[in-house]
Amino acid sequence: MTMTQTKTTQVYEVYIKASAQKVWDAITDPEWTQKYAYQSRQEVEPRAGGTFKAFATDEMRGFGLPEVIIDGEVIEYDPPRRLVQTWNSHFSDELSAEPPTRLTYELSESGGFTRLTLVHELEGAPLHAEMVASQWTEGAGGGWSWILSDLKSFLETGKTLSS
């Protein structure tokens, strides 16, 4: 996908055989965030106006990435239903220079599973849009589709896709 083909608002939806609270914990609790996807510790200050930070793993720092690889501000915090935050990655100077984007997690539980909808608004941030929409690349990951698939696998089986 080229930057001109990448949508400025990307919507992802996944159904997870887990309670909304368990999914919420997996996306907001630092101990959980280290267990799937990129194993990056993430901290969400649990209030509107709070901070969001994702930290580089030792391996990421070995590639020269900064300590904080993604940061933002919490706009809405309504557990276990809705989390809205700004999101700006610092994987390169070019990405850091783009304006913050807006990320929304919406969770709804029904019939023993949770529907997780992730909306990433990327207006004015074409490099971010391309990065989070990317397909799986060995050693680099695969954007939101891969992260959410790994989250689902982890919560349902206790194993990540790479386990």
JSON list of C-alpha atoms in Angstrom, two decimals:
[
{"chain": "A", "resi": 1, "resn": "MET", "atom": "CA", "xyz": [0.00, 0.00, 0.00]},
{"chain": "A", "resi": 2, "resn": "THR", "atom": "CA", "xyz": [1.43, 3.39, -0.92]},
{"chain": "A", "resi": 3, "resn": "MET", "atom": "CA", "xyz": [0.88, 6.56, 1.06]},
{"chain": "A", "resi": 4, "resn": "THR", "atom": "CA", "xyz": [-1.64, 7.79, -1.50]},
{"chain": "A", "resi": 5, "resn": "GLN", "atom": "CA", "xyz": [-3.63, 4.54, -1.11]},
{"chain": "A", "resi": 6, "resn": "THR", "atom": "CA", "xyz": [-3.55, 4.49, 2.68]},
{"chain": "A", "resi": 7, "resn": "LYS", "atom": "CA", "xyz": [-6.77, 5.64, 4.34]},
{"chain": "A", "resi": 8, "resn": "THR", "atom": "CA", "xyz": [-6.57, 8.53, 6.78]},
{"chain": "A", "resi": 9, "resn": "THR", "atom": "CA", "xyz": [-9.09, 6.80, 9.05]},
{"chain": "A", "resi": 10, "resn": "GLN", "atom": "CA", "xyz": [-8.46, 3.12, 9.57]},
{"chain": "A", "resi": 11, "resn": "VAL", "atom": "CA", "xyz": [-10.97, 0.88, 11.33]},
{"chain": "A", "resi": 12, "resn": "TYR", "atom": "CA", "xyz": [-10.15, -2.60, 12.63]},
{"chain": "A", "resi": 13, "resn": "GLU", "atom": "CA", "xyz": [-12.54, -4.98, 14.34]},
{"chain": "A", "resi": 14, "resn": "VAL", "atom": "CA", "xyz": [-11.84, -8.25, 16.08]},
{"chain": "A", "resi": 15, "resn": "TYR", "atom": "CA", "xyz": [-14.01, -10.60, 18.13]},
{"chain": "A", "resi": 16, "resn": "ILE", "atom": "CA", "xyz": [-12.27, -12.10, 21.16]},
{"chain": "A", "resi": 17, "resn": "LYS", "atom": "CA", "xyz": [-13.53, -14.97, 23.32]},
{"chain": "A", "resi": 18, "resn": "ALA", "atom": "CA", "xyz": [-12.84, -13.06, 26.57]},
{"chain": "A", "resi": 19, "resn": "SER", "atom": "CA", "xyz": [-14.64, -10.61, 28.81]},
{"chain": "A", "resi": 20, "resn": "ALA", "atom": "CA", "xyz": [-14.48, -6.90, 28.05]},
{"chain": "A", "resi": 21, "resn": "GLN", "atom": "CA", "xyz": [-12.61, -6.41, 31.33]},
{"chain": "A", "resi": 22, "resn": "LYS", "atom": "CA", "xyz": [-9.93, -8.93, 30.31]},
{"chain": "A", "resi": 23, "resn": "VAL", "atom": "CA", "xyz": [-9.51, -7.24, 26.91]},
{"chain": "A", "resi": 24, "resn": "TRP", "atom": "CA", "xyz": [-9.42, -3.82, 28.62]},
{"chain": "A", "resi": 25, "resn": "ASP", "atom": "CA", "xyz": [-6.72, -5.02, 30.99]},
{"chain": "A", "resi": 26, "resn": "ALA", "atom": "CA", "xyz": [-4.69, -6.38, 28.08]},
{"chain": "A", "resi": 27, "resn": "ILE", "atom": "CA", "xyz": [-4.65, -2.98, 26.35]},
{"chain": "A", "resi": 28, "resn": "THR", "atom": "CA", "xyz": [-4.18, -0.80, 29.46]},
{"chain": "A", "resi": 29, "resn": "ASP", "atom": "CA", "xyz": [-2.22, -2.78, 32.08]},
{"chain": "A", "resi": 30, "resn": "PRO", "atom": "CA", "xyz": [1.59, -2.58, 31.64]},
{"chain": "A", "resi": 31, "resn": "GLU", "atom": "CA", "xyz": [2.03, -6.17, 32.82]},
{"chain": "A", "resi": 32, "resn": "TRP", "atom": "CA", "xyz": [-0.32, -7.40, 30.06]},
{"chain": "A", "resi": 33, "resn": "THR", "atom": "CA", "xyz": [0.98, -5.18, 27.25]},
{"chain": "A", "resi": 34, "resn": "GLN", "atom": "CA", "xyz": [4.41, -6.80, 27.54]},
{"chain": "A", "resi": 35, "resn": "LYS", "atom": "CA", "xyz": [2.99, -10.25, 26.76]},
{"chain": "A", "resi": 36, "resn": "TYR", "atom": "CA", "xyz": [1.80, -9.89, 23.15]},
{"chain": "A", "resi": 37, "resn": "ALA", "atom": "CA", "xyz": [2.55, -8.07, 19.89]},
{"chain": "A", "resi": 38, "resn": "TYR", "atom": "CA", "xyz": [5.87, -6.24, 20.24]},
{"chain": "A", "resi": 39, "resn": "GLN", "atom": "CA", "xyz": [6.19, -6.96, 23.99]},
{"chain": "A", "resi": 40, "resn": "SER", "atom": "CA", "xyz": [6.45, -3.24, 24.58]},
{"chain": "A", "resi": 41, "resn": "ARG", "atom": "CA", "xyz": [5.53, -2.04, 28.06]},
{"chain": "A", "resi": 42, "resn": "GLN", "atom": "CA", "xyz": [2.76, 0.53, 27.75]},
{"chain": "A", "resi": 43, "resn": "GLU", "atom": "CA", "xyz": [1.52, 2.83, 30.47]},
{"chain": "A", "resi": 44, "resn": "VAL", "atom": "CA", "xyz": [-1.87, 4.52, 30.35]},
{"chain": "A", "resi": 45, "resn": "GLU", "atom": "CA", "xyz": [-2.57, 7.08, 33.06]},
{"chain": "A", "resi": 46, "resn": "PRO", "atom": "CA", "xyz": [-6.19, 6.17, 33.90]},
{"chain": "A", "resi": 47, "resn": "ARG", "atom": "CA", "xyz": [-7.93, 9.52, 33.45]},
{"chain": "A", "resi": 48, "resn": "ALA", "atom": "CA", "xyz": [-8.78, 12.09, 30.81]},
{"chain": "A", "resi": 49, "resn": "GLY", "atom": "CA", "xyz": [-5.74, 14.34, 30.48]},
{"chain": "A", "resi": 50, "resn": "GLY", "atom": "CA", "xyz": [-3.42, 11.51, 31.53]},
{"chain": "A", "resi": 51, "resn": "THR", "atom": "CA", "xyz": [-0.39, 10.35, 29.58]},
{"chain": "A", "resi": 52, "resn": "PHE", "atom": "CA", "xyz": [0.16, 7.35, 27.35]},
{"chain": "A", "resi": 53, "resn": "LYS", "atom": "CA", "xyz": [3.65, 5.95, 26.77]},
{"chain": "A", "resi": 54, "resn": "ALA", "atom": "CA", "xyz": [4.97, 2.85, 25.04]},
{"chain": "A", "resi": 55, "resn": "PHE", "atom": "CA", "xyz": [8.55, 1.94, 25.87]},
{"chain": "A", "resi": 56, "resn": "ALA", "atom": "CA", "xyz": [11.16, 0.32, 23.66]},
{"chain": "A", "resi": 57, "resn": "THR", "atom": "CA", "xyz": [12.23, -3.20, 24.51]},
{"chain": "A", "resi": 58, "resn": "ASP", "atom": "CA", "xyz": [15.94, -3.91, 25.01]},
{"chain": "A", "resi": 59, "resn": "GLU", "atom": "CA", "xyz": [16.04, -5.29, 21.47]},
{"chain": "A", "resi": 60, "resn": "MET", "atom": "CA", "xyz": [14.45, -2.12, 20.06]},
{"chain": "A", "resi": 61, "resn": "ARG", "atom": "CA", "xyz": [16.93, 0.07, 21.94]},
{"chain": "A", "resi": 62, "resn": "GLY", "atom": "CA", "xyz": [19.68, -2.09, 20.44]},
{"chain": "A", "resi": 63, "resn": "PHE", "atom": "CA", "xyz": [18.49, -0.85, 17.03]},
{"chain": "A", "resi": 64, "resn": "GLY", "atom": "CA", "xyz": [18.87, 2.73, 18.22]},
{"chain": "A", "resi": 65, "resn": "LEU", "atom": "CA", "xyz": [15.26, 3.52, 19.11]},
{"chain": "A", "resi": 66, "resn": "PRO", "atom": "CA", "xyz": [14.57, 5.95, 21.96]},
{"chain": "A", "resi": 67, "resn": "GLU", "atom": "CA", "xyz": [13.28, 4.85, 25.37]},
{"chain": "A", "resi": 68, "resn": "VAL", "atom": "CA", "xyz": [9.74, 6.11, 24.60]},
{"chain": "A", "resi": 69, "resn": "ILE", "atom": "CA", "xyz": [8.69, 4.91, 21.15]},
{"chain": "A", "resi": 70, "resn": "ILE", "atom": "CA", "xyz": [5.07, 6.10, 21.23]},
{"chain": "A", "resi": 71, "resn": "ASP", "atom": "CA", "xyz": [3.42, 8.74, 23.38]},
{"chain": "A", "resi": 72, "resn": "GLY", "atom": "CA", "xyz": [0.16, 10.60, 23.66]},
{"chain": "A", "resi": 73, "resn": "GLU", "atom": "CA", "xyz": [-2.53, 12.02, 25.88]},
{"chain": "A", "resi": 74, "resn": "VAL", "atom": "CA", "xyz": [-5.60, 10.21, 27.20]},
{"chain": "A", "resi": 75, "resn": "ILE", "atom": "CA", "xyz": [-8.74, 11.99, 25.97]},
{"chain": "A", "resi": 76, "resn": "GLU", "atom": "CA", "xyz": [-11.41, 9.58, 27.31]},
{"chain": "A", "resi": 77, "resn": "TYR", "atom": "CA", "xyz": [-11.00, 6.79, 29.84]},
{"chain": "A", "resi": 78, "resn": "ASP", "atom": "CA", "xyz": [-14.17, 4.74, 30.39]},
{"chain": "A", "resi": 79, "resn": "PRO", "atom": "CA", "xyz": [-13.28, 1.20, 31.53]},
{"chain": "A", "resi": 80, "resn": "PRO", "atom": "CA", "xyz": [-13.98, -1.34, 30.17]},
{"chain": "A", "resi": 81, "resn": "ARG", "atom": "CA", "xyz": [-15.77, 0.30, 27.27]},
{"chain": "A", "resi": 82, "resn": "ARG", "atom": "CA", "xyz": [-13.83, 3.12, 25.65]},
{"chain": "A", "resi": 83, "resn": "LEU", "atom": "CA", "xyz": [-10.32, 4.52, 25.54]},
{"chain": "A", "resi": 84, "resn": "VAL", "atom": "CA", "xyz": [-9.48, 7.51, 23.34]},
{"chain": "A", "resi": 85, "resn": "GLN", "atom": "CA", "xyz": [-5.98, 8.90, 23.17]},
{"chain": "A", "resi": 86, "resn": "THR", "atom": "CA", "xyz": [-3.58, 10.75, 20.95]},
{"chain": "A", "resi": 87, "resn": "TRP", "atom": "CA", "xyz": [-0.79, 8.65, 19.47]},
{"chain": "A", "resi": 88, "resn": "ASN", "atom": "CA", "xyz": [2.56, 9.68, 18.04]},
{"chain": "A", "resi": 89, "resn": "SER", "atom": "CA", "xyz": [5.38, 7.26, 17.31]},
{"chain": "A", "resi": 90, "resn": "HIS", "atom": "CA", "xyz": [9.07, 8.05, 17.46]},
{"chain": "A", "resi": 91, "resn": "PHE", "atom": "CA", "xyz": [10.55, 5.28, 15.34]},
{"chain": "A", "resi": 92, "resn": "SER", "atom": "CA", "xyz": [12.18, 7.91, 13.12]},
{"chain": "A", "resi": 93, "resn": "ASP", "atom": "CA", "xyz": [12.63, 11.69, 12.98]},
{"chain": "A", "resi": 94, "resn": "GLU", "atom": "CA", "xyz": [10.12, 11.80, 10.11]},
{"chain": "A", "resi": 95, "resn": "LEU", "atom": "CA", "xyz": [7.44, 10.02, 12.15]},
{"chain": "A", "resi": 96, "resn": "SER", "atom": "CA", "xyz": [8.13, 12.20, 15.20]},
{"chain": "A", "resi": 97, "resn": "ALA", "atom": "CA", "xyz": [7.63, 15.30, 13.04]},
{"chain": "A", "resi": 98, "resn": "GLU", "atom": "CA", "xyz": [4.08, 14.31, 12.04]},
{"chain": "A", "resi": 99, "resn": "PRO", "atom": "CA", "xyz": [1.21, 15.63, 14.15]},
{"chain": "A", "resi": 100, "resn": "PRO", "atom": "CA", "xyz": [-0.28, 13.34, 16.80]},
{"chain": "A", "resi": 101, "resn": "THR", "atom": "CA", "xyz": [-2.99, 11.00, 15.56]},
{"chain": "A", "resi": 102, "resn": "ARG", "atom": "CA", "xyz": [-6.13, 9.88, 17.41]},
{"chain": "A", "resi": 103, "resn": "LEU", "atom": "CA", "xyz": [-6.67, 6.30, 18.52]},
{"chain": "A", "resi": 104, "resn": "THR", "atom": "CA", "xyz": [-9.99, 4.95, 19.86]},
{"chain": "A", "resi": 105, "resn": "TYR", "atom": "CA", "xyz": [-10.62, 1.54, 21.39]},
{"chain": "A", "resi": 106, "resn": "GLU", "atom": "CA", "xyz": [-14.28, 0.56, 21.77]},
{"chain": "A", "resi": 107, "resn": "LEU", "atom": "CA", "xyz": [-15.24, -2.66, 23.54]},
{"chain": "A", "resi": 108, "resn": "SER", "atom": "CA", "xyz": [-18.64, -4.30, 23.75]},
{"chain": "A", "resi": 109, "resn": "GLU", "atom": "CA", "xyz": [-19.33, -7.65, 25.37]},
{"chain": "A", "resi": 110, "resn": "SER", "atom": "CA", "xyz": [-22.07, -10.02, 24.29]},
{"chain": "A", "resi": 111, "resn": "GLY", "atom": "CA", "xyz": [-22.60, -13.77, 24.44]},
{"chain": "A", "resi": 112, "resn": "GLY", "atom": "CA", "xyz": [-19.25, -14.66, 25.97]},
{"chain": "A", "resi": 113, "resn": "PHE", "atom": "CA", "xyz": [-17.08, -12.64, 23.63]},
{"chain": "A", "resi": 114, "resn": "THR", "atom": "CA", "xyz": [-15.96, -9.05, 23.22]},
{"chain": "A", "resi": 115, "resn": "ARG", "atom": "CA", "xyz": [-16.02, -7.02, 20.03]},
{"chain": "A", "resi": 116, "resn": "LEU", "atom": "CA", "xyz": [-12.97, -4.75, 19.99]},
{"chain": "A", "resi": 117, "resn": "THR", "atom": "CA", "xyz": [-13.13, -1.93, 17.46]},
{"chain": "A", "resi": 118, "resn": "LEU", "atom": "CA", "xyz": [-10.02, 0.15, 16.95]},
{"chain": "A", "resi": 119, "resn": "VAL", "atom": "CA", "xyz": [-10.32, 3.42, 15.02]},
{"chain": "A", "resi": 120, "resn": "HIS", "atom": "CA", "xyz": [-7.10, 5.22, 14.13]},
{"chain": "A", "resi": 121, "resn": "GLU", "atom": "CA", "xyz": [-7.59, 8.74, 12.73]},
{"chain": "A", "resi": 122, "resn": "LEU", "atom": "CA", "xyz": [-4.45, 9.64, 10.78]},
{"chain": "A", "resi": 123, "resn": "GLU", "atom": "CA", "xyz": [-5.24, 12.96, 9.10]},
{"chain": "A", "resi": 124, "resn": "GLY", "atom": "CA", "xyz": [-2.02, 14.80, 8.22]},
{"chain": "A", "resi": 125, "resn": "ALA", "atom": "CA", "xyz": [0.15, 11.83, 9.20]},
{"chain": "A", "resi": 126, "resn": "PRO", "atom": "CA", "xyz": [0.76, 9.81, 6.00]},
{"chain": "A", "resi": 127, "resn": "LEU", "atom": "CA", "xyz": [3.84, 8.02, 7.34]},
{"chain": "A", "resi": 128, "resn": "HIS", "atom": "CA", "xyz": [1.94, 6.86, 10.42]},
{"chain": "A", "resi": 129, "resn": "ALA", "atom": "CA", "xyz": [-0.97, 5.79, 8.19]},
{"chain": "A", "resi": 130, "resn": "GLU", "atom": "CA", "xyz": [1.29, 3.66, 6.05]},
{"chain": "A", "resi": 131, "resn": "MET", "atom": "CA", "xyz": [3.09, 2.16, 9.04]},
{"chain": "A", "resi": 132, "resn": "VAL", "atom": "CA", "xyz": [-0.01, 1.06, 10.98]},
{"chain": "A", "resi": 133, "resn": "ALA", "atom": "CA", "xyz": [-1.71, -0.31, 7.85]},
{"chain": "A", "resi": 134, "resn": "SER", "atom": "CA", "xyz": [1.30, -2.37, 6.83]},
{"chain": "A", "resi": 135, "resn": "GLN", "atom": "CA", "xyz": [1.27, -6.06, 6.12]},
{"chain": "A", "resi": 136, "resn": "TRP", "atom": "CA", "xyz": [3.43, -8.50, 8.08]},
{"chain": "A", "resi": 137, "resn": "THR", "atom": "CA", "xyz": [7.15, -8.01, 7.50]},
{"chain": "A", "resi": 138, "resn": "GLU", "atom": "CA", "xyz": [9.58, -10.42, 9.15]},
{"chain": "A", "resi": 139, "resn": "GLY", "atom": "CA", "xyz": [11.48, -8.59, 11.87]},
{"chain": "A", "resi": 140, "resn": "ALA", "atom": "CA", "xyz": [9.30, -5.47, 11.62]},
{"chain": "A", "resi": 141, "resn": "GLY", "atom": "CA", "xyz": [5.78, -6.61, 12.48]},
{"chain": "A", "resi": 142, "resn": "GLY", "atom": "CA", "xyz": [2.54, -5.91, 10.72]},
{"chain": "A", "resi": 143, "resn": "GLY", "atom": "CA", "xyz": [0.64, -2.91, 11.97]},
{"chain": "A", "resi": 144, "resn": "TRP", "atom": "CA", "xyz": [-2.75, -2.98, 13.69]},
{"chain": "A", "resi": 145, "resn": "SER", "atom": "CA", "xyz": [-4.02, -6.14, 11.97]},
{"chain": "A", "resi": 146, "resn": "TRP", "atom": "CA", "xyz": [-1.10, -8.12, 13.34]},
{"chain": "A", "resi": 147, "resn": "ILE", "atom": "CA", "xyz": [-1.23, -6.53, 16.81]},
{"chain": "A", "resi": 148, "resn": "LEU", "atom": "CA", "xyz": [-4.96, -7.24, 17.21]},
{"chain": "A", "resi": 149, "resn": "SER", "atom": "CA", "xyz": [-4.58, -10.79, 15.86]},
{"chain": "A", "resi": 150, "resn": "ASP", "atom": "CA", "xyz": [-1.79, -11.41, 18.35]},
{"chain": "A", "resi": 151, "resn": "LEU", "atom": "CA", "xyz": [-3.91, -9.96, 21.18]},
{"chain": "A", "resi": 152, "resn": "LYS", "atom": "CA", "xyz": [-6.80, -12.26, 20.24]},
{"chain": "A", "resi": 153, "resn": "SER", "atom": "CA", "xyz": [-4.54, -15.31, 20.04]},
{"chain": "A", "resi": 154, "resn": "PHE", "atom": "CA", "xyz": [-2.93, -14.49, 23.38]},
{"chain": "A", "resi": 155, "resn": "LEU", "atom": "CA", "xyz": [-6.21, -13.93, 25.25]},
{"chain": "A", "resi": 156, "resn": "GLU", "atom": "CA", "xyz": [-7.87, -17.02, 23.79]},
{"chain": "A", "resi": 157, "resn": "THR", "atom": "CA", "xyz": [-4.99, -19.50, 23.92]},
{"chain": "A", "resi": 158, "resn": "GLY", "atom": "CA", "xyz": [-2.36, -18.03, 26.24]},
{"chain": "A", "resi": 159, "resn": "LYS", "atom": "CA", "xyz": [0.08, -18.09, 23.32]},
{"chain": "A", "resi": 160, "resn": "THR", "atom": "CA", "xyz": [1.12, -15.36, 20.91]},
{"chain": "A", "resi": 161, "resn": "LEU", "atom": "CA", "xyz": [1.35, -15.86, 17.16]},
{"chain": "A", "resi": 162, "resn": "SER", "atom": "CA", "xyz": [5.12, -16.13, 17.46]},
{"chain": "A", "resi": 163, "resn": "SER", "atom": "CA", "xyz": [5.01, -18.64, 20.37]}
]
